[in-house]
Amino acid sequence: MNMAVMEEAIGYFEQQLATLQQLSGNESVLDRGRAYGNLGDCYEALGDYEEAIKHYDQYLSVAQSLNRMQDQAKAYRGLGNAHRAMGSLQQALVCFEKRLVVAHELGEAFNKAQAYGELGSLHSQLGNYEQAISCLERQLNLAREMKDRALESDAACGLGGVYQQMGEYDRALQYHQLDLQIAEETNNPTCQGRAYGNLGLTYESLGTFERAVVYQEQHLSIAAQMNDLVAKTVSYSSLGRTHHALQNYSQAVMYLQEGLRLAEQLGRREDEAKIRHGLGLSLWASGNLEEAQHQLYRASALFETIRHEAQLSTDYKLSLFDLQTSSYQALQRVLVSLGHHDEALAVAERGRTRAFADLLVERQTGQQGSDPYSPVTIDQILETVNGQRGLVLYYSLAAGYLYSWLLAPGAGILKFHEHYLADSVVEVDNPSDFQAGSSVTLPMATSSALEQHIASVREALGVESYYSR
């Protein structure tokens, strides 16, 4: 997309709107509404979703006042896509459902199929898999009735994605193969690349990493031929993950660095955060701890910023929570390996206070106050400790380890101790055990086992002897 062309188009449509404001009659009003819709499309293409929503709302208002069903369908679609892009998934759901109702009233098979596809895709994103499958199967049937191969391909792609999310990988492969077959028969390189990418992701989920690499390389080749920068970003990221899983860390780093360059160029911050997270893990695994900590710091900060800005969308924040947790845990491990125990403590506290910060933001809506997302520093922690009358023992669970810091007022960190939790939690003993594109969820140890670990840590730190002095 050429940004200059889009901005020029906005200027043209605004001039058209100014002219139409001076005219009366239903046709002029309708043209005015469509100009709002065109402006919405331009702002959506530029990534300014709030402006897009404002203009789509005005388009919808005009379409409803004139009872123009086709225009209502277009406005609802634009609103749904813009809300979805902002992470406001429930609002997007309402818009897509209304669009489907309008499509049924119009009675056109193509509009109905398209509406079912968009609604199915959103249900899949929300984790409503039964509803997603129902919608996408309807899209598939309508596409076959119309003999519309492109729509059939889209429906097959969507169904493959849902079954993949459900862990039904054999069915996912069947639908992704169907998508690829249709794309090859219709000579559609965009859909070929999409299908190769999805087949690669499915084989990655199955742990068949060598085969995943083959498909992702085909995905990358097509993306490069078409100069599709978004597809190249996705394929570089996927190749980085699979090579990491194969313990080809130097290749993983190379692919992830290429993906990072493109994600930054395109302004795709969520992709950038995920790639930095994966790059940090691959650098850690290859022994480059200094650069690993840099990437994990950047990833954690980006995840925090994205969650902060998406404070009105709980769904979106939750989708990033596990990855952010994994970044904080990996960062603690790297910092401890570097001997930066004070920084590791600050990172542990940041991870602990995230949920509390979200709650504060909800309660402070519309109020002035300090930013609860401001990163905790070691100086702030020591200031809190200085206000205590006795020793402070701080614990953190980080990827298979129990870290402990013994702090004293006026003295700071007296001792640091790390304790491997062995069988009490899932073993994540080194960075090769992480998946660069997914999260690591650590079940809590039983309370009695954790108490035993804490008791041994207290003994190792000499806590009782400090109190007996």
CSV table of C-alpha atoms in Angstrom, one decimal:
chain,number,residue,atom,x,y,z
A,1,MET,CA,0.0,0.0,0.0
A,2,ASN,CA,1.3,3.4,-1.0
A,3,MET,CA,0.6,5.8,2.0
A,4,ALA,CA,1.0,8.9,-0.2
A,5,VAL,CA,-1.7,7.6,-2.6
A,6,MET,CA,-4.1,6.9,0.3
A,7,GLU,CA,-3.6,10.4,1.8
A,8,GLU,CA,-4.2,11.9,-1.6
A,9,ALA,CA,-7.4,9.8,-1.9
A,10,ILE,CA,-8.5,11.1,1.6
A,11,GLY,CA,-8.1,14.7,0.3
A,12,TYR,CA,-10.2,13.9,-2.8
A,13,PHE,CA,-13.0,12.2,-0.8
A,14,GLU,CA,-13.1,15.1,1.7
A,15,GLN,CA,-13.4,17.6,-1.2
A,16,GLN,CA,-16.2,15.5,-2.7
A,17,LEU,CA,-17.9,15.4,0.7
A,18,ALA,CA,-17.7,19.2,1.0
A,19,THR,CA,-19.3,19.6,-2.4
A,20,LEU,CA,-22.1,17.1,-1.6
A,21,GLN,CA,-22.9,18.8,1.7
A,22,GLN,CA,-24.3,21.7,-0.4
A,23,LEU,CA,-26.6,19.5,-2.4
A,24,SER,CA,-30.0,18.0,-1.4
A,25,GLY,CA,-32.0,15.0,-2.6
A,26,ASN,CA,-31.7,11.3,-1.8
A,27,GLU,CA,-29.0,10.7,-4.4
A,28,SER,CA,-26.7,13.4,-3.0
A,29,VAL,CA,-27.3,12.1,0.5
A,30,LEU,CA,-26.4,8.5,-0.7
A,31,ASP,CA,-23.3,9.8,-2.4
A,32,ARG,CA,-22.4,11.6,0.8
A,33,GLY,CA,-22.7,8.3,2.7
A,34,ARG,CA,-20.6,6.4,0.2
A,35,ALA,CA,-17.9,9.1,0.5
A,36,TYR,CA,-17.9,8.5,4.2
A,37,GLY,CA,-17.5,4.8,3.5
A,38,ASN,CA,-14.6,5.5,1.1
A,39,LEU,CA,-12.9,7.6,3.7
A,40,GLY,CA,-13.4,4.8,6.2
A,41,ASP,CA,-11.7,2.4,3.8
A,42,CYS,CA,-8.7,4.8,3.4
A,43,TYR,CA,-8.3,5.3,7.2
A,44,GLU,CA,-8.6,1.5,7.7
A,45,ALA,CA,-5.8,0.9,5.1
A,46,LEU,CA,-3.6,3.5,6.9
A,47,GLY,CA,-4.2,1.7,10.2
A,48,ASP,CA,-6.1,4.6,11.8
A,49,TYR,CA,-9.0,2.5,13.0
A,50,GLU,CA,-10.7,5.1,15.2
A,51,GLU,CA,-11.1,7.4,12.3
A,52,ALA,CA,-12.3,4.5,10.1
A,53,ILE,CA,-15.0,3.7,12.7
A,54,LYS,CA,-16.2,7.3,12.8
A,55,HIS,CA,-16.6,7.4,9.0
A,56,TYR,CA,-18.2,3.9,8.8
A,57,ASP,CA,-20.7,5.0,11.5
A,58,GLN,CA,-21.7,8.0,9.4
A,59,TYR,CA,-21.9,5.7,6.3
A,60,LEU,CA,-24.2,3.3,8.2
A,61,SER,CA,-26.4,6.2,9.5
A,62,VAL,CA,-27.0,7.4,5.9
A,63,ALA,CA,-27.6,3.9,4.6
A,64,GLN,CA,-30.2,3.2,7.3
A,65,SER,CA,-32.0,6.5,6.8
A,66,LEU,CA,-32.4,5.7,3.1
A,67,ASN,CA,-33.0,2.0,3.8
A,68,ARG,CA,-30.2,1.0,1.4
A,69,MET,CA,-29.5,-2.6,2.5
A,70,GLN,CA,-26.4,-3.1,0.2
A,71,ASP,CA,-24.8,0.0,1.7
A,72,GLN,CA,-25.7,-1.1,5.3
A,73,ALA,CA,-23.9,-4.5,4.6
A,74,LYS,CA,-20.8,-2.6,3.4
A,75,ALA,CA,-20.8,-0.3,6.5
A,76,TYR,CA,-21.3,-3.2,8.9
A,77,ARG,CA,-18.4,-5.0,7.3
A,78,GLY,CA,-16.1,-2.0,7.5
A,79,LEU,CA,-17.1,-1.5,11.2
A,80,GLY,CA,-16.5,-5.2,12.0
A,81,ASN,CA,-13.1,-5.2,10.4
A,82,ALA,CA,-12.0,-2.0,12.1
A,83,HIS,CA,-13.2,-3.1,15.6
A,84,ARG,CA,-11.5,-6.4,15.1
A,85,ALA,CA,-8.2,-4.7,14.1
A,86,MET,CA,-8.4,-2.7,17.3
A,87,GLY,CA,-9.0,-5.9,19.4
A,88,SER,CA,-12.6,-5.0,20.2
A,89,LEU,CA,-13.8,-8.5,19.3
A,90,GLN,CA,-17.2,-8.4,20.9
A,91,GLN,CA,-18.1,-5.1,19.1
A,92,ALA,CA,-16.8,-6.7,15.9
A,93,LEU,CA,-19.0,-9.7,16.5
A,94,VAL,CA,-22.1,-7.5,16.8
A,95,CYS,CA,-21.3,-5.8,13.5
A,96,PHE,CA,-20.6,-9.1,11.6
A,97,GLU,CA,-23.9,-10.6,12.9
A,98,LYS,CA,-25.8,-7.6,11.7
A,99,ARG,CA,-24.1,-7.8,8.4
A,100,LEU,CA,-25.2,-11.5,8.1
A,101,VAL,CA,-28.8,-10.5,8.9
A,102,VAL,CA,-28.7,-7.8,6.1
A,103,ALA,CA,-27.1,-10.4,3.7
A,104,HIS,CA,-30.0,-12.8,4.3
A,105,GLU,CA,-32.5,-10.0,3.7
A,106,LEU,CA,-30.7,-9.2,0.4
A,107,GLY,CA,-30.8,-12.9,-0.5
A,108,GLU,CA,-27.6,-12.8,-2.5
A,109,ALA,CA,-25.6,-16.0,-2.1
A,110,PHE,CA,-22.2,-14.3,-2.5
A,111,ASN,CA,-22.9,-11.8,0.2
A,112,LYS,CA,-24.2,-14.5,2.5
A,113,ALA,CA,-21.1,-16.7,1.9
A,114,GLN,CA,-18.8,-13.8,2.6
A,115,ALA,CA,-20.7,-12.8,5.7
A,116,TYR,CA,-20.6,-16.4,7.1
A,117,GLY,CA,-16.8,-16.5,6.4
A,118,GLU,CA,-16.1,-13.3,8.3
A,119,LEU,CA,-18.3,-14.3,11.2
A,120,GLY,CA,-16.7,-17.8,11.3
A,121,SER,CA,-13.2,-16.4,11.3
A,122,LEU,CA,-14.1,-14.1,14.3
A,123,HIS,CA,-15.8,-16.9,16.2
A,124,SER,CA,-12.6,-18.9,15.7
A,125,GLN,CA,-10.5,-16.0,17.1
A,126,LEU,CA,-12.9,-15.8,20.1
A,127,GLY,CA,-12.5,-19.6,20.7
A,128,ASN,CA,-16.1,-20.3,19.8
A,129,TYR,CA,-15.1,-23.3,17.7
A,130,GLU,CA,-18.5,-24.9,17.2
A,131,GLN,CA,-20.0,-21.6,15.9
A,132,ALA,CA,-17.0,-21.1,13.7
A,133,ILE,CA,-17.3,-24.5,12.1
A,134,SER,CA,-21.0,-24.0,11.5
A,135,CYS,CA,-20.5,-20.6,9.8
A,136,LEU,CA,-17.5,-21.8,7.7
A,137,GLU,CA,-19.3,-25.0,6.6
A,138,ARG,CA,-22.2,-22.8,5.4
A,139,GLN,CA,-19.7,-20.7,3.5
A,140,LEU,CA,-18.2,-23.8,2.0
A,141,ASN,CA,-21.6,-25.1,0.9
A,142,LEU,CA,-22.7,-21.8,-0.6
A,143,ALA,CA,-19.4,-21.5,-2.5
A,144,ARG,CA,-19.8,-25.0,-4.0
A,145,GLU,CA,-23.4,-24.2,-5.0
A,146,MET,CA,-22.2,-21.1,-6.8
A,147,LYS,CA,-19.1,-22.9,-8.1
A,148,ASP,CA,-17.0,-20.0,-6.7
A,149,ARG,CA,-13.6,-21.6,-6.3
A,150,ALA,CA,-12.1,-18.6,-4.5
A,151,LEU,CA,-14.8,-18.6,-1.8
A,152,GLU,CA,-14.4,-22.4,-1.5
A,153,SER,CA,-10.7,-21.9,-1.0
A,154,ASP,CA,-11.3,-19.3,1.7
A,155,ALA,CA,-13.8,-21.6,3.5
A,156,ALA,CA,-11.3,-24.5,3.4
A,157,CYS,CA,-8.6,-22.3,4.8
A,158,GLY,CA,-10.9,-21.1,7.6
A,159,LEU,CA,-12.0,-24.6,8.5
A,160,GLY,CA,-8.4,-25.8,8.5
A,161,GLY,CA,-7.5,-23.0,10.9
A,162,VAL,CA,-10.3,-23.9,13.3
A,163,TYR,CA,-9.5,-27.6,13.4
A,164,GLN,CA,-5.8,-26.7,14.0
A,165,GLN,CA,-6.8,-24.5,17.0
A,166,MET,CA,-8.8,-27.4,18.3
A,167,GLY,CA,-5.8,-29.7,18.0
A,168,GLU,CA,-7.5,-31.9,15.3
A,169,TYR,CA,-4.5,-31.7,13.1
A,170,ASP,CA,-5.5,-34.5,10.6
A,171,ARG,CA,-8.7,-32.7,9.7
A,172,ALA,CA,-6.8,-29.4,9.6
A,173,LEU,CA,-4.3,-30.9,7.1
A,174,GLN,CA,-7.2,-32.1,4.9
A,175,TYR,CA,-8.7,-28.6,4.6
A,176,HIS,CA,-5.3,-26.9,4.1
A,177,GLN,CA,-4.5,-29.4,1.4
A,178,LEU,CA,-7.9,-28.6,-0.2
A,179,ASP,CA,-7.1,-24.9,-0.1
A,180,LEU,CA,-3.7,-25.6,-1.8
A,181,GLN,CA,-5.3,-27.8,-4.4
A,182,ILE,CA,-7.9,-25.2,-5.4
A,183,ALA,CA,-5.2,-22.5,-5.4
A,184,GLU,CA,-3.0,-24.5,-7.8
A,185,GLU,CA,-6.0,-25.4,-10.1
A,186,THR,CA,-7.0,-21.7,-10.2
A,187,ASN,CA,-3.4,-20.4,-10.5
A,188,ASN,CA,-3.8,-18.2,-7.4
A,189,PRO,CA,-0.3,-17.7,-5.9
A,190,THR,CA,-1.6,-15.7,-3.0
A,191,CYS,CA,-3.8,-18.6,-1.8
A,192,GLN,CA,-1.0,-21.0,-2.6
A,193,GLY,CA,1.3,-19.2,-0.3
A,194,ARG,CA,-1.4,-19.0,2.4
A,195,ALA,CA,-1.9,-22.8,2.1
A,196,TYR,CA,1.8,-23.6,2.3
A,197,GLY,CA,2.1,-21.4,5.4
A,198,ASN,CA,-0.8,-23.1,7.1
A,199,LEU,CA,0.4,-26.5,6.3
A,200,GLY,CA,3.8,-25.5,7.7
A,201,LEU,CA,2.1,-24.3,10.9
A,202,THR,CA,0.1,-27.5,11.3
A,203,TYR,CA,3.2,-29.7,10.8
A,204,GLU,CA,4.9,-27.5,13.4
A,205,SER,CA,2.1,-28.2,15.8
A,206,LEU,CA,2.5,-31.9,15.2
A,207,GLY,CA,6.2,-31.6,15.9
A,208,THR,CA,7.1,-32.7,12.4
A,209,PHE,CA,9.5,-29.8,12.1
A,210,GLU,CA,11.5,-30.9,9.0
A,211,ARG,CA,8.3,-31.0,7.0
A,212,ALA,CA,7.2,-27.7,8.5
A,213,VAL,CA,10.4,-26.1,7.2
A,214,VAL,CA,9.8,-27.4,3.6
A,215,TYR,CA,6.3,-25.8,3.5
A,216,GLN,CA,7.4,-22.6,5.1
A,217,GLU,CA,10.2,-22.2,2.6
A,218,GLN,CA,7.7,-22.6,-0.2
A,219,HIS,CA,5.5,-20.0,1.6
A,220,LEU,CA,8.5,-17.6,1.7
A,221,SER,CA,9.4,-18.2,-1.9
A,222,ILE,CA,5.9,-17.2,-3.1
A,223,ALA,CA,5.8,-14.2,-0.7
A,224,ALA,CA,9.2,-13.0,-2.1
A,225,GLN,CA,8.0,-13.4,-5.7
A,226,MET,CA,5.0,-11.4,-5.0
A,227,ASN,CA,6.8,-8.9,-2.8
A,228,ASP,CA,4.2,-9.5,-0.1
A,229,LEU,CA,6.0,-8.1,2.9
A,230,VAL,CA,3.4,-9.2,5.5
A,231,ALA,CA,3.5,-12.8,4.2
A,232,LYS,CA,7.3,-12.6,4.3
A,233,THR,CA,7.2,-11.5,7.9
A,234,VAL,CA,5.0,-14.4,8.8
A,235,SER,CA,7.1,-17.0,7.0
A,236,TYR,CA,10.4,-15.7,8.4
A,237,SER,CA,8.9,-15.9,11.9
A,238,SER,CA,7.6,-19.4,11.3
A,239,LEU,CA,11.0,-20.6,9.9
A,240,GLY,CA,12.7,-19.0,13.0
A,241,ARG,CA,10.4,-21.0,15.3
A,242,THR,CA,10.9,-24.3,13.5
A,243,HIS,CA,14.6,-24.0,13.2
A,244,HIS,CA,14.7,-23.1,17.0
A,245,ALA,CA,12.7,-26.3,17.6
A,246,LEU,CA,15.3,-28.3,15.5
A,247,GLN,CA,18.0,-26.6,17.6
A,248,ASN,CA,19.4,-24.9,14.5
A,249,TYR,CA,19.8,-21.7,16.5
A,250,SER,CA,22.0,-19.7,14.1
A,251,GLN,CA,19.5,-20.3,11.3
A,252,ALA,CA,16.7,-19.4,13.7
A,253,VAL,CA,18.4,-16.1,14.6
A,254,MET,CA,18.9,-15.3,10.9
A,255,TYR,CA,15.3,-15.8,10.0
A,256,LEU,CA,13.9,-14.0,13.1
A,257,GLN,CA,16.2,-11.0,12.4
A,258,GLU,CA,14.8,-10.8,8.9
A,259,GLY,CA,11.3,-11.1,10.2
A,260,LEU,CA,12.0,-8.4,12.8
A,261,ARG,CA,13.3,-6.0,10.2
A,262,LEU,CA,10.1,-6.3,8.2
A,263,ALA,CA,7.8,-6.1,11.2
A,264,GLU,CA,9.4,-2.9,12.2
A,265,GLN,CA,9.3,-1.5,8.6
A,266,LEU,CA,5.5,-2.4,8.4
A,267,GLY,CA,4.7,-1.1,11.9
A,268,ARG,CA,3.3,-4.5,13.0
A,269,ARG,CA,4.0,-4.1,16.7
A,270,GLU,CA,2.4,-7.4,17.9
A,271,ASP,CA,4.5,-9.3,15.3
A,272,GLU,CA,7.5,-7.4,16.4
A,273,ALA,CA,7.0,-8.2,20.0
A,274,LYS,CA,6.5,-12.0,19.3
A,275,ILE,CA,9.5,-12.1,17.0
A,276,ARG,CA,11.7,-10.3,19.6
A,277,HIS,CA,10.5,-12.8,22.2
A,278,GLY,CA,11.5,-15.7,19.9
A,279,LEU,CA,14.8,-14.0,18.9
A,280,GLY,CA,15.7,-13.6,22.6
A,281,LEU,CA,15.1,-17.3,23.2
A,282,SER,CA,17.2,-18.3,20.2
A,283,LEU,CA,20.0,-15.9,21.1
A,284,TRP,CA,19.9,-17.3,24.7
A,285,ALA,CA,20.1,-20.9,23.4
A,286,SER,CA,23.1,-20.0,21.2
A,287,GLY,CA,24.9,-18.4,24.2
A,288,ASN,CA,24.6,-14.7,23.2
A,289,LEU,CA,23.1,-13.7,26.6
A,290,GLU,CA,23.8,-9.9,26.2
A,291,GLU,CA,21.8,-9.6,23.0
A,292,ALA,CA,19.2,-12.1,24.3
A,293,GLN,CA,18.4,-9.8,27.3
A,294,HIS,CA,18.2,-6.8,25.0
A,295,GLN,CA,15.6,-8.6,22.8
A,296,LEU,CA,13.6,-9.9,25.7
A,297,TYR,CA,13.5,-6.5,27.4
A,298,ARG,CA,12.2,-5.0,24.1
A,299,ALA,CA,9.6,-7.8,23.7
A,300,SER,CA,8.3,-7.4,27.3
A,301,ALA,CA,8.1,-3.6,26.9
A,302,LEU,CA,6.2,-4.0,23.6
A,303,PHE,CA,3.8,-6.5,25.1
A,304,GLU,CA,3.1,-4.1,28.0
A,305,THR,CA,2.5,-1.2,25.7
A,306,ILE,CA,0.1,-3.1,23.5
A,307,ARG,CA,-1.8,-4.4,26.5
A,308,HIS,CA,-1.9,-0.9,27.9
A,309,GLU,CA,-3.4,0.6,24.7
A,310,ALA,CA,-5.9,-2.3,24.5
A,311,GLN,CA,-7.1,-1.7,28.0
A,312,LEU,CA,-10.8,-1.6,26.8
A,313,SER,CA,-10.4,-5.1,25.3
A,314,THR,CA,-10.0,-7.9,27.8
A,315,ASP,CA,-10.0,-10.6,25.1
A,316,TYR,CA,-7.0,-9.0,23.4
A,317,LYS,CA,-5.0,-8.5,26.6
A,318,LEU,CA,-5.6,-12.2,27.6
A,319,SER,CA,-4.4,-13.4,24.2
A,320,LEU,CA,-1.0,-11.7,24.9
A,321,PHE,CA,-0.8,-12.6,28.6
A,322,ASP,CA,0.9,-16.0,28.3
A,323,LEU,CA,3.6,-14.8,25.8
A,324,GLN,CA,4.3,-11.8,28.1
A,325,THR,CA,4.6,-14.1,31.1
A,326,SER,CA,7.0,-16.3,29.1
A,327,SER,CA,9.1,-13.2,28.1
A,328,TYR,CA,9.4,-12.1,31.8
A,329,GLN,CA,10.4,-15.6,32.9
A,330,ALA,CA,13.0,-16.0,30.2
A,331,LEU,CA,14.3,-12.6,30.9
A,332,GLN,CA,14.8,-13.4,34.6
A,333,ARG,CA,16.6,-16.6,33.6
A,334,VAL,CA,19.0,-14.7,31.3
A,335,LEU,CA,19.6,-11.9,33.8
A,336,VAL,CA,20.4,-14.4,36.5
A,337,SER,CA,22.8,-16.2,34.1
A,338,LEU,CA,24.5,-12.8,33.6
A,339,GLY,CA,24.8,-12.3,37.3
A,340,HIS,CA,22.4,-9.3,37.2
A,341,HIS,CA,20.4,-10.3,40.2
A,342,ASP,CA,19.1,-6.8,41.0
A,343,GLU,CA,17.7,-6.4,37.4
A,344,ALA,CA,16.1,-9.9,37.6
A,345,LEU,CA,14.3,-8.8,40.8
A,346,ALA,CA,12.9,-5.7,39.1
A,347,VAL,CA,11.7,-7.9,36.2
A,348,ALA,CA,10.1,-10.4,38.6
A,349,GLU,CA,8.2,-7.5,40.3
A,350,ARG,CA,7.0,-6.1,36.9
A,351,GLY,CA,5.6,-9.5,36.1
A,352,ARG,CA,3.8,-9.8,39.4
A,353,THR,CA,2.2,-6.4,39.2
A,354,ARG,CA,0.8,-6.6,35.7
A,355,ALA,CA,-2.7,-7.8,36.7
A,356,PHE,CA,-2.9,-5.2,39.5
A,357,ALA,CA,-2.0,-2.5,37.0
A,358,ASP,CA,-4.8,-3.6,34.7
A,359,LEU,CA,-7.2,-3.4,37.6
A,360,LEU,CA,-6.0,0.1,38.5
A,361,VAL,CA,-6.5,1.3,34.9
A,362,GLU,CA,-10.1,0.1,35.0
A,363,ARG,CA,-10.8,1.9,38.2
A,364,GLN,CA,-9.0,5.1,37.1
A,365,THR,CA,-10.9,5.5,33.9
A,366,GLY,CA,-11.5,9.2,33.4
A,367,GLN,CA,-9.3,10.2,36.3
A,368,GLN,CA,-5.9,11.8,36.4
A,369,GLY,CA,-3.2,9.9,38.2
A,370,SER,CA,0.2,8.2,38.0
A,371,ASP,CA,0.6,5.6,35.2
A,372,PRO,CA,0.3,2.2,36.8
A,373,TYR,CA,2.1,0.7,33.8
A,374,SER,CA,5.3,2.6,34.5
A,375,PRO,CA,8.0,-0.1,34.8
A,376,VAL,CA,9.1,-1.0,38.4
A,377,THR,CA,12.7,-0.2,39.0
A,378,ILE,CA,15.2,-1.7,41.5
A,379,ASP,CA,15.4,1.7,43.2
A,380,GLN,CA,11.6,1.7,43.9
A,381,ILE,CA,11.9,-1.8,45.3
A,382,LEU,CA,14.7,-0.8,47.6
A,383,GLU,CA,12.8,2.2,48.7
A,384,THR,CA,9.9,0.0,49.7
A,385,VAL,CA,12.3,-2.3,51.6
A,386,ASN,CA,13.8,0.6,53.4
A,387,GLY,CA,10.4,1.4,54.8
A,388,GLN,CA,10.2,-2.1,56.5
A,389,ARG,CA,11.4,-2.9,60.0
A,390,GLY,CA,12.9,-6.3,59.2
A,391,LEU,CA,14.3,-8.5,56.5
A,392,VAL,CA,12.4,-9.0,53.3
A,393,LEU,CA,12.5,-12.4,51.4
A,394,TYR,CA,11.2,-12.1,47.8
A,395,TYR,CA,10.4,-15.2,45.7
A,396,SER,CA,9.8,-15.7,42.0
A,397,LEU,CA,9.0,-18.8,40.0
A,398,ALA,CA,10.7,-18.5,36.6
A,399,ALA,CA,10.7,-21.3,34.1
A,400,GLY,CA,11.4,-24.2,36.4
A,401,TYR,CA,13.4,-22.3,39.0
A,402,LEU,CA,12.6,-20.7,42.3
A,403,TYR,CA,14.6,-17.5,42.7
A,404,SER,CA,14.9,-15.9,46.1
A,405,TRP,CA,16.3,-12.5,47.2
A,406,LEU,CA,17.1,-11.6,50.8
A,407,LEU,CA,16.9,-7.8,51.3
A,408,ALA,CA,17.5,-5.6,54.3
A,409,PRO,CA,16.5,-2.0,54.9
A,410,GLY,CA,19.4,0.3,54.1
A,411,ALA,CA,21.5,-2.6,52.8
A,412,GLY,CA,19.7,-3.8,49.7
A,413,ILE,CA,20.2,-7.3,48.4
A,414,LEU,CA,22.1,-9.3,51.0
A,415,LYS,CA,21.9,-12.7,49.3
A,416,PHE,CA,20.5,-14.3,46.1
A,417,HIS,CA,19.6,-18.0,45.8
A,418,GLU,CA,18.3,-20.1,42.9
A,419,HIS,CA,16.6,-23.5,43.4
A,420,TYR,CA,15.8,-25.9,40.6
A,421,LEU,CA,12.3,-27.2,41.2
A,422,ALA,CA,12.8,-30.6,39.5
A,423,ASP,CA,9.6,-32.6,39.3
A,424,SER,CA,7.4,-30.1,41.2
A,425,VAL,CA,6.7,-28.2,37.9
A,426,VAL,CA,7.1,-28.8,34.2
A,427,GLU,CA,10.8,-28.9,33.5
A,428,VAL,CA,12.0,-25.9,31.5
A,429,ASP,CA,15.7,-26.2,32.1
A,430,ASN,CA,17.1,-24.4,29.1
A,431,PRO,CA,16.0,-22.1,26.3
A,432,SER,CA,15.7,-25.0,23.8
A,433,ASP,CA,12.7,-26.2,25.8
A,434,PHE,CA,10.8,-23.1,25.0
A,435,GLN,CA,8.8,-22.7,21.8
A,436,ALA,CA,9.7,-19.3,20.4
A,437,GLY,CA,6.2,-18.6,19.2
A,438,SER,CA,4.2,-19.9,22.1
A,439,SER,CA,4.1,-19.6,25.8
A,440,VAL,CA,5.3,-21.8,28.6
A,441,THR,CA,2.7,-22.4,31.3
A,442,LEU,CA,4.0,-23.6,34.6
A,443,PRO,CA,1.6,-25.4,36.9
A,444,MET,CA,2.1,-24.5,40.6
A,445,ALA,CA,3.9,-26.9,42.8
A,446,THR,CA,1.7,-28.4,45.6
A,447,SER,CA,1.6,-26.3,48.6
A,448,SER,CA,3.5,-28.8,50.8
A,449,ALA,CA,6.2,-29.2,48.1
A,450,LEU,CA,6.5,-25.5,47.7
A,451,GLU,CA,6.7,-25.0,51.5
A,452,GLN,CA,9.6,-27.6,51.5
A,453,HIS,CA,11.4,-25.7,48.8
A,454,ILE,CA,10.9,-22.4,50.5
A,455,ALA,CA,12.2,-23.9,53.8
A,456,SER,CA,15.3,-25.1,52.0
A,457,VAL,CA,15.8,-21.7,50.4
A,458,ARG,CA,15.5,-19.9,53.8
A,459,GLU,CA,18.1,-22.3,55.2
A,460,ALA,CA,20.4,-21.7,52.2
A,461,LEU,CA,20.1,-17.9,52.6
A,462,GLY,CA,20.6,-18.2,56.3
A,463,VAL,CA,17.4,-16.3,57.1
A,464,GLU,CA,17.1,-17.7,60.6
A,465,SER,CA,20.7,-16.8,61.5
A,466,TYR,CA,20.1,-13.2,60.4
A,467,TYR,CA,17.1,-13.0,62.7
A,468,SER,CA,19.1,-14.5,65.6
A,469,ARG,CA,21.8,-11.9,65.5
